[in-house]
Amino acid sequence: SAVISQKPSRDICQRGTSLTIQCQVDSQVTMMFWYRQQPGQSLTLIATANQGSEATYESGFVIDKFPISRPNLTFSTLTVSNMSPEDSSIYLCSVLWQGRSGGGEAFFGQGTRLTVV
Amino acid sequence: AQSVSQHNHHVILSEAASLELGCNYSYGGTVNLFWYVQYPGQHLQLLLKYFSGDPLVKGIKGFEAEFIKSKFSFNLRKPSVQWSDTAEYFCAVNANTGGFKTIFGAGTRLFVKA
């Protein structure tokens, strides 16, 4: 399994500013993902961030708004740019851990609770 | 594209009642299936998972789920719920050929009356 640390755990930000969220993993992993969980809702995948390639964004999410870095196999950042109150959510980092059976299980960080005022 | 449907958005049960939460997915390939639970104010926690083998999977806290490939279903069950099972439950799926992106259902909010 993998242990994931996210920083900050929470923040309150002014609209129009940007926040960078860091995700540190205790093992080397190829596949990393960023999710958003808006209040009272399910998890929505923002992008896949595999080391050595550009992040791949899901429909409705763009690089200008959510730039992602993946400099090595244990670290990634997600920036929420030019924030508005609609960006208030929990942002979660996730890594895929593949077991011997070949299946892949997602492990999640504790999340970053962002409030934009 | 992969998608996951959870049939019940809100469920209210009395303690000791049996629980079954429906989950269907749309993906034709080999899938990995999961149920997660999120207790009020807490983080996501894995209840159980299915990769291959016995389609009846047992998880933590007395939960189990059955994978029925022909129905593209992975329903969650518990024979007797407790007040402490009050939480939100998410069904999720990923697939080898889908880049292992884990896609979540909308969630089912369970409230158990004491």
PDB file of C-alpha atoms in Angstrom:
ATOM      1  CA  SER A   1       0.000   0.000   0.000  1.00  0.00           C
ATOM      2  CA  ALA A   2       0.976   3.664  -0.155  1.00  0.00           C
ATOM      3  CA  VAL A   3       0.858   6.469   2.374  1.00  0.00           C
ATOM      4  CA  ILE A   4      -0.006   9.843   0.910  1.00  0.00           C
ATOM      5  CA  SER A   5       0.560  13.201   2.575  1.00  0.00           C
ATOM      6  CA  GLN A   6      -1.175  16.293   1.314  1.00  0.00           C
ATOM      7  CA  LYS A   7      -0.419  19.875   2.224  1.00  0.00           C
ATOM      8  CA  PRO A   8      -2.112  22.093   3.205  1.00  0.00           C
ATOM      9  CA  SER A   9      -4.921  20.192   4.894  1.00  0.00           C
ATOM     10  CA  ARG A  10      -7.151  23.232   4.644  1.00  0.00           C
ATOM     11  CA  ASP A  11      -6.997  26.832   3.532  1.00  0.00           C
ATOM     12  CA  ILE A  12      -9.179  29.875   3.150  1.00  0.00           C
ATOM     13  CA  CYS A  13      -8.270  31.957   0.118  1.00  0.00           C
ATOM     14  CA  GLN A  14      -9.343  35.197  -1.461  1.00  0.00           C
ATOM     15  CA  ARG A  15     -11.015  35.066  -4.838  1.00  0.00           C
ATOM     16  CA  GLY A  16      -8.668  35.737  -7.712  1.00  0.00           C
ATOM     17  CA  THR A  17      -5.664  34.182  -5.993  1.00  0.00           C
ATOM     18  CA  SER A  18      -4.062  30.782  -6.587  1.00  0.00           C
ATOM     19  CA  LEU A  19      -3.283  27.891  -4.270  1.00  0.00           C
ATOM     20  CA  THR A  20      -0.824  25.075  -4.844  1.00  0.00           C
ATOM     21  CA  ILE A  21      -1.538  21.749  -3.183  1.00  0.00           C
ATOM     22  CA  GLN A  22       1.291  19.312  -2.626  1.00  0.00           C
ATOM     23  CA  CYS A  23       1.059  15.538  -2.625  1.00  0.00           C
ATOM     24  CA  GLN A  24       3.906  13.390  -1.312  1.00  0.00           C
ATOM     25  CA  VAL A  25       3.882   9.588  -1.516  1.00  0.00           C
ATOM     26  CA  ASP A  26       6.055   7.274   0.552  1.00  0.00           C
ATOM     27  CA  SER A  27       6.709   4.958  -2.421  1.00  0.00           C
ATOM     28  CA  GLN A  28       7.465   5.387  -6.085  1.00  0.00           C
ATOM     29  CA  VAL A  29       4.257   5.215  -8.097  1.00  0.00           C
ATOM     30  CA  THR A  30       3.642   5.690 -11.781  1.00  0.00           C
ATOM     31  CA  MET A  31      -0.003   6.649 -11.771  1.00  0.00           C
ATOM     32  CA  MET A  32      -1.245   9.597  -9.805  1.00  0.00           C
ATOM     33  CA  PHE A  33      -4.629  11.291  -9.964  1.00  0.00           C
ATOM     34  CA  TRP A  34      -6.259  14.459  -8.688  1.00  0.00           C
ATOM     35  CA  TYR A  35      -9.909  14.565  -7.644  1.00  0.00           C
ATOM     36  CA  ARG A  36     -12.344  17.172  -6.454  1.00  0.00           C
ATOM     37  CA  GLN A  37     -15.196  16.574  -4.037  1.00  0.00           C
ATOM     38  CA  GLN A  38     -17.607  19.467  -3.957  1.00  0.00           C
ATOM     39  CA  PRO A  39     -19.803  19.874  -0.875  1.00  0.00           C
ATOM     40  CA  GLY A  40     -22.304  17.043  -0.588  1.00  0.00           C
ATOM     41  CA  GLN A  41     -21.135  15.416  -3.807  1.00  0.00           C
ATOM     42  CA  SER A  42     -19.096  12.512  -5.053  1.00  0.00           C
ATOM     43  CA  LEU A  43     -15.512  12.498  -6.233  1.00  0.00           C
ATOM     44  CA  THR A  44     -14.853  13.860  -9.688  1.00  0.00           C
ATOM     45  CA  LEU A  45     -11.605  13.112 -11.471  1.00  0.00           C
ATOM     46  CA  ILE A  46      -9.744  16.253 -12.515  1.00  0.00           C
ATOM     47  CA  ALA A  47      -6.704  14.769 -14.207  1.00  0.00           C
ATOM     48  CA  THR A  48      -4.234  11.932 -14.452  1.00  0.00           C
ATOM     49  CA  ALA A  49      -0.639  12.888 -13.679  1.00  0.00           C
ATOM     50  CA  ASN A  50       1.814  10.229 -14.751  1.00  0.00           C
ATOM     51  CA  GLN A  51       5.490  10.918 -14.352  1.00  0.00           C
ATOM     52  CA  GLY A  52       7.265  11.674 -17.586  1.00  0.00           C
ATOM     53  CA  SER A  53       4.237  12.909 -19.485  1.00  0.00           C
ATOM     54  CA  GLU A  54       1.887  15.849 -19.527  1.00  0.00           C
ATOM     55  CA  ALA A  55      -1.149  15.609 -17.286  1.00  0.00           C
ATOM     56  CA  THR A  56      -4.316  14.417 -18.977  1.00  0.00           C
ATOM     57  CA  TYR A  57      -7.422  16.391 -18.044  1.00  0.00           C
ATOM     58  CA  GLU A  58     -10.984  15.163 -17.870  1.00  0.00           C
ATOM     59  CA  SER A  59     -13.813  16.902 -19.617  1.00  0.00           C
ATOM     60  CA  GLY A  60     -14.615  20.174 -17.906  1.00  0.00           C
ATOM     61  CA  PHE A  61     -11.135  20.717 -16.496  1.00  0.00           C
ATOM     62  CA  VAL A  62      -8.365  22.660 -18.222  1.00  0.00           C
ATOM     63  CA  ILE A  63      -4.667  23.117 -17.651  1.00  0.00           C
ATOM     64  CA  ASP A  64      -4.890  26.903 -17.319  1.00  0.00           C
ATOM     65  CA  LYS A  65      -7.214  26.542 -14.351  1.00  0.00           C
ATOM     66  CA  PHE A  66      -5.635  23.444 -12.766  1.00  0.00           C
ATOM     67  CA  PRO A  67      -1.958  23.222 -13.741  1.00  0.00           C
ATOM     68  CA  ILE A  68      -0.293  20.066 -12.477  1.00  0.00           C
ATOM     69  CA  SER A  69       3.342  19.188 -11.997  1.00  0.00           C
ATOM     70  CA  ARG A  70       4.772  15.695 -11.616  1.00  0.00           C
ATOM     71  CA  PRO A  71       8.517  16.086 -11.275  1.00  0.00           C
ATOM     72  CA  ASN A  72       9.240  12.588  -9.961  1.00  0.00           C
ATOM     73  CA  LEU A  73       7.629   9.317  -8.921  1.00  0.00           C
ATOM     74  CA  THR A  74       6.805  10.403  -5.364  1.00  0.00           C
ATOM     75  CA  PHE A  75       5.549  13.967  -5.705  1.00  0.00           C
ATOM     76  CA  SER A  76       2.936  16.050  -7.502  1.00  0.00           C
ATOM     77  CA  THR A  77       1.319  19.454  -7.182  1.00  0.00           C
ATOM     78  CA  LEU A  78      -2.063  20.765  -8.246  1.00  0.00           C
ATOM     79  CA  THR A  79      -2.613  24.514  -8.520  1.00  0.00           C
ATOM     80  CA  VAL A  80      -6.079  25.993  -8.389  1.00  0.00           C
ATOM     81  CA  SER A  81      -5.723  29.260 -10.298  1.00  0.00           C
ATOM     82  CA  ASN A  82      -7.705  32.469 -10.254  1.00  0.00           C
ATOM     83  CA  MET A  83     -10.034  31.044  -7.641  1.00  0.00           C
ATOM     84  CA  SER A  84     -13.714  31.789  -7.287  1.00  0.00           C
ATOM     85  CA  PRO A  85     -16.163  30.637  -4.593  1.00  0.00           C
ATOM     86  CA  GLU A  86     -17.237  27.813  -6.937  1.00  0.00           C
ATOM     87  CA  ASP A  87     -13.794  26.282  -6.440  1.00  0.00           C
ATOM     88  CA  SER A  88     -14.527  25.673  -2.767  1.00  0.00           C
ATOM     89  CA  SER A  89     -14.119  21.910  -2.478  1.00  0.00           C
ATOM     90  CA  ILE A  90     -12.009  19.163  -1.078  1.00  0.00           C
ATOM     91  CA  TYR A  91      -9.144  18.319  -3.412  1.00  0.00           C
ATOM     92  CA  LEU A  92      -7.699  14.828  -3.154  1.00  0.00           C
ATOM     93  CA  CYS A  93      -4.546  13.267  -4.435  1.00  0.00           C
ATOM     94  CA  SER A  94      -4.693   9.585  -5.293  1.00  0.00           C
ATOM     95  CA  VAL A  95      -2.201   6.968  -6.399  1.00  0.00           C
ATOM     96  CA  LEU A  96      -2.802   3.641  -8.008  1.00  0.00           C
ATOM     97  CA  TRP A  97      -1.282   0.660  -6.268  1.00  0.00           C
ATOM     98  CA  GLN A  98      -1.096  -2.524  -8.263  1.00  0.00           C
ATOM     99  CA  GLY A  99      -1.047  -5.773  -6.370  1.00  0.00           C
ATOM    100  CA  ARG A 100       0.246  -9.160  -7.429  1.00  0.00           C
ATOM    101  CA  SER A 101      -3.198 -10.128  -8.703  1.00  0.00           C
ATOM    102  CA  GLY A 102      -2.916  -7.415 -11.335  1.00  0.00           C
ATOM    103  CA  GLY A 103      -5.748  -5.366  -9.981  1.00  0.00           C
ATOM    104  CA  GLY A 104      -5.208  -1.739  -9.158  1.00  0.00           C
ATOM    105  CA  GLU A 105      -6.490  -0.011  -6.057  1.00  0.00           C
ATOM    106  CA  ALA A 106      -6.603   3.738  -5.515  1.00  0.00           C
ATOM    107  CA  PHE A 107      -5.179   5.125  -2.291  1.00  0.00           C
ATOM    108  CA  PHE A 108      -6.142   8.622  -1.241  1.00  0.00           C
ATOM    109  CA  GLY A 109      -4.551  11.435   0.634  1.00  0.00           C
ATOM    110  CA  GLN A 110      -6.430  13.103   3.464  1.00  0.00           C
ATOM    111  CA  GLY A 111      -7.525  15.887   1.155  1.00  0.00           C
ATOM    112  CA  THR A 112      -7.203  19.661   1.104  1.00  0.00           C
ATOM    113  CA  ARG A 113     -10.330  21.517   2.162  1.00  0.00           C
ATOM    114  CA  LEU A 114     -10.368  24.774   0.222  1.00  0.00           C
ATOM    115  CA  THR A 115     -12.720  27.639   0.952  1.00  0.00           C
ATOM    116  CA  VAL A 116     -12.707  30.624  -1.374  1.00  0.00           C
ATOM    117  CA  VAL A 117     -14.134  33.870  -0.027  1.00  0.00           C
TER     118      VAL A 117
ATOM    119  CA  ALA B   1     -16.442   6.102 -21.282  1.00  0.00           C
ATOM    120  CA  GLN B   2     -16.681   4.409 -17.927  1.00  0.00           C
ATOM    121  CA  SER B   3     -19.605   5.352 -15.736  1.00  0.00           C
ATOM    122  CA  VAL B   4     -20.980   4.164 -12.429  1.00  0.00           C
ATOM    123  CA  SER B   5     -24.633   4.373 -11.381  1.00  0.00           C
ATOM    124  CA  GLN B   6     -25.880   4.113  -7.843  1.00  0.00           C
ATOM    125  CA  HIS B   7     -29.607   3.628  -7.728  1.00  0.00           C
ATOM    126  CA  ASN B   8     -30.426   5.014  -4.324  1.00  0.00           C
ATOM    127  CA  HIS B   9     -29.339   8.500  -3.344  1.00  0.00           C
ATOM    128  CA  HIS B  10     -30.831   8.425   0.127  1.00  0.00           C
ATOM    129  CA  VAL B  11     -31.707   5.400   2.228  1.00  0.00           C
ATOM    130  CA  ILE B  12     -33.226   5.421   5.700  1.00  0.00           C
ATOM    131  CA  LEU B  13     -33.272   2.213   7.726  1.00  0.00           C
ATOM    132  CA  SER B  14     -33.930   1.191  11.285  1.00  0.00           C
ATOM    133  CA  GLU B  15     -31.240  -0.612  13.234  1.00  0.00           C
ATOM    134  CA  ALA B  16     -31.079  -4.361  12.527  1.00  0.00           C
ATOM    135  CA  ALA B  17     -32.663  -3.928   9.093  1.00  0.00           C
ATOM    136  CA  SER B  18     -30.896  -5.447   6.107  1.00  0.00           C
ATOM    137  CA  LEU B  19     -29.144  -3.232   3.609  1.00  0.00           C
ATOM    138  CA  GLU B  20     -28.624  -3.561  -0.110  1.00  0.00           C
ATOM    139  CA  LEU B  21     -27.205  -0.707  -2.159  1.00  0.00           C
ATOM    140  CA  GLY B  22     -27.251  -1.036  -5.909  1.00  0.00           C
ATOM    141  CA  CYS B  23     -24.333  -0.263  -8.197  1.00  0.00           C
ATOM    142  CA  ASN B  24     -24.084  -0.725 -11.941  1.00  0.00           C
ATOM    143  CA  TYR B  25     -21.189   0.175 -14.155  1.00  0.00           C
ATOM    144  CA  SER B  26     -20.835   0.572 -17.856  1.00  0.00           C
ATOM    145  CA  TYR B  27     -17.608  -0.849 -19.132  1.00  0.00           C
ATOM    146  CA  GLY B  28     -17.109  -3.978 -21.143  1.00  0.00           C
ATOM    147  CA  GLY B  29     -13.555  -4.834 -20.255  1.00  0.00           C
ATOM    148  CA  THR B  30     -11.967  -6.355 -17.183  1.00  0.00           C
ATOM    149  CA  VAL B  31     -12.817  -4.144 -14.257  1.00  0.00           C
ATOM    150  CA  ASN B  32     -11.789  -3.692 -10.669  1.00  0.00           C
ATOM    151  CA  LEU B  33     -14.652  -2.767  -8.364  1.00  0.00           C
ATOM    152  CA  PHE B  34     -14.734  -1.000  -5.025  1.00  0.00           C
ATOM    153  CA  TRP B  35     -17.016   0.255  -2.328  1.00  0.00           C
ATOM    154  CA  TYR B  36     -15.858   3.168  -0.200  1.00  0.00           C
ATOM    155  CA  VAL B  37     -17.482   4.671   2.876  1.00  0.00           C
ATOM    156  CA  GLN B  38     -17.274   8.239   4.118  1.00  0.00           C
ATOM    157  CA  TYR B  39     -18.478   8.847   7.657  1.00  0.00           C
ATOM    158  CA  PRO B  40     -19.719  12.349   8.492  1.00  0.00           C
ATOM    159  CA  GLY B  41     -16.816  14.763   8.531  1.00  0.00           C
ATOM    160  CA  GLN B  42     -14.283  12.050   7.816  1.00  0.00           C
ATOM    161  CA  HIS B  43     -12.157  10.840   4.955  1.00  0.00           C
ATOM    162  CA  LEU B  44     -12.831   8.139   2.409  1.00  0.00           C
ATOM    163  CA  GLN B  45     -12.271   4.584   3.613  1.00  0.00           C
ATOM    164  CA  LEU B  46     -12.180   1.393   1.554  1.00  0.00           C
ATOM    165  CA  LEU B  47     -14.891  -1.101   2.533  1.00  0.00           C
ATOM    166  CA  LEU B  48     -14.105  -3.844   0.066  1.00  0.00           C
ATOM    167  CA  LYS B  49     -12.731  -4.535  -3.386  1.00  0.00           C
ATOM    168  CA  TYR B  50     -13.038  -7.040  -6.182  1.00  0.00           C
ATOM    169  CA  PHE B  51     -10.250  -7.828  -8.634  1.00  0.00           C
ATOM    170  CA  SER B  52     -10.926 -11.417  -9.679  1.00  0.00           C
ATOM    171  CA  GLY B  53     -11.947 -14.819  -8.320  1.00  0.00           C
ATOM    172  CA  ASP B  54     -14.893 -15.425  -6.006  1.00  0.00           C
ATOM    173  CA  PRO B  55     -17.565 -12.909  -7.002  1.00  0.00           C
ATOM    174  CA  LEU B  56     -18.786 -12.667  -3.424  1.00  0.00           C
ATOM    175  CA  VAL B  57     -16.435 -10.356  -1.598  1.00  0.00           C
ATOM    176  CA  LYS B  58     -16.361  -9.772   2.124  1.00  0.00           C
ATOM    177  CA  GLY B  59     -15.147  -6.492   3.528  1.00  0.00           C
ATOM    178  CA  ILE B  60     -14.791  -4.748   6.829  1.00  0.00           C
ATOM    179  CA  LYS B  61     -17.556  -4.128   9.368  1.00  0.00           C
ATOM    180  CA  GLY B  62     -19.707  -7.013   8.127  1.00  0.00           C
ATOM    181  CA  PHE B  63     -20.210  -5.671   4.605  1.00  0.00           C
ATOM    182  CA  GLU B  64     -20.137  -7.828   1.517  1.00  0.00           C
ATOM    183  CA  ALA B  65     -20.674  -7.281  -2.183  1.00  0.00           C
ATOM    184  CA  GLU B  66     -21.504  -9.543  -5.091  1.00  0.00           C
ATOM    185  CA  PHE B  67     -20.097  -9.064  -8.569  1.00  0.00           C
ATOM    186  CA  ILE B  68     -22.541 -10.203 -11.248  1.00  0.00           C
ATOM    187  CA  LYS B  69     -20.716  -9.830 -14.526  1.00  0.00           C
ATOM    188  CA  SER B  70     -23.763 -10.458 -16.727  1.00  0.00           C
ATOM    189  CA  LYS B  71     -25.607  -7.618 -15.018  1.00  0.00           C
ATOM    190  CA  PHE B  72     -22.616  -5.268 -14.746  1.00  0.00           C
ATOM    191  CA  SER B  73     -23.498  -4.986 -11.083  1.00  0.00           C
ATOM    192  CA  PHE B  74     -21.651  -4.863  -7.783  1.00  0.00           C
ATOM    193  CA  ASN B  75     -24.246  -4.477  -5.052  1.00  0.00           C
ATOM    194  CA  LEU B  76     -23.304  -3.871  -1.444  1.00  0.00           C
ATOM    195  CA  ARG B  77     -25.053  -5.749   1.344  1.00  0.00           C
ATOM    196  CA  LYS B  78     -25.130  -5.976   5.098  1.00  0.00           C
ATOM    197  CA  PRO B  79     -27.555  -8.298   6.905  1.00  0.00           C
ATOM    198  CA  SER B  80     -28.099  -6.072   9.931  1.00  0.00           C
ATOM    199  CA  VAL B  81     -27.176  -2.392  10.019  1.00  0.00           C
ATOM    200  CA  GLN B  82     -26.192  -0.406  13.068  1.00  0.00           C
ATOM    201  CA  TRP B  83     -26.584   3.260  13.895  1.00  0.00           C
ATOM    202  CA  SER B  84     -22.824   3.617  13.366  1.00  0.00           C
ATOM    203  CA  ASP B  85     -23.255   2.661   9.695  1.00  0.00           C
ATOM    204  CA  THR B  86     -24.757   6.084   9.034  1.00  0.00           C
ATOM    205  CA  ALA B  87     -22.486   7.403   6.285  1.00  0.00           C
ATOM    206  CA  GLU B  88     -22.197   7.972   2.575  1.00  0.00           C
ATOM    207  CA  TYR B  89     -21.304   4.985   0.411  1.00  0.00           C
ATOM    208  CA  PHE B  90     -19.564   5.231  -2.938  1.00  0.00           C
ATOM    209  CA  CYS B  91     -19.246   2.570  -5.576  1.00  0.00           C
ATOM    210  CA  ALA B  92     -16.194   2.932  -7.823  1.00  0.00           C
ATOM    211  CA  VAL B  93     -14.627   1.179 -10.793  1.00  0.00           C
ATOM    212  CA  ASN B  94     -11.364   1.212 -12.655  1.00  0.00           C
ATOM    213  CA  ALA B  95     -10.036  -0.850 -15.510  1.00  0.00           C
ATOM    214  CA  ASN B  96      -6.681  -1.831 -16.897  1.00  0.00           C
ATOM    215  CA  THR B  97      -7.594  -0.537 -20.317  1.00  0.00           C
ATOM    216  CA  GLY B  98      -9.081   2.679 -18.952  1.00  0.00           C
ATOM    217  CA  GLY B  99      -5.769   3.963 -17.687  1.00  0.00           C
ATOM    218  CA  PHE B 100      -6.780   2.759 -14.242  1.00  0.00           C
ATOM    219  CA  LYS B 101      -8.775   5.920 -13.683  1.00  0.00           C
ATOM    220  CA  THR B 102     -11.070   5.234 -10.748  1.00  0.00           C
ATOM    221  CA  ILE B 103     -14.536   6.561 -11.481  1.00  0.00           C
ATOM    222  CA  PHE B 104     -17.016   7.066  -8.656  1.00  0.00           C
ATOM    223  CA  GLY B 105     -20.765   6.797  -8.494  1.00  0.00           C
ATOM    224  CA  ALA B 106     -22.813   9.666  -7.131  1.00  0.00           C
ATOM    225  CA  GLY B 107     -22.988   8.084  -3.696  1.00  0.00           C
ATOM    226  CA  THR B 108     -25.765   6.816  -1.438  1.00  0.00           C
ATOM    227  CA  ARG B 109     -26.423   8.575   1.824  1.00  0.00           C
ATOM    228  CA  LEU B 110     -27.490   6.038   4.455  1.00  0.00           C
ATOM    229  CA  PHE B 111     -29.169   7.094   7.673  1.00  0.00           C
ATOM    230  CA  VAL B 112     -29.769   4.434  10.294  1.00  0.00           C
ATOM    231  CA  LYS B 113     -32.329   5.235  12.969  1.00  0.00           C
ATOM    232  CA  ALA B 114     -31.473   4.054  16.450  1.00  0.00           C
TER     233      ALA B 114
END
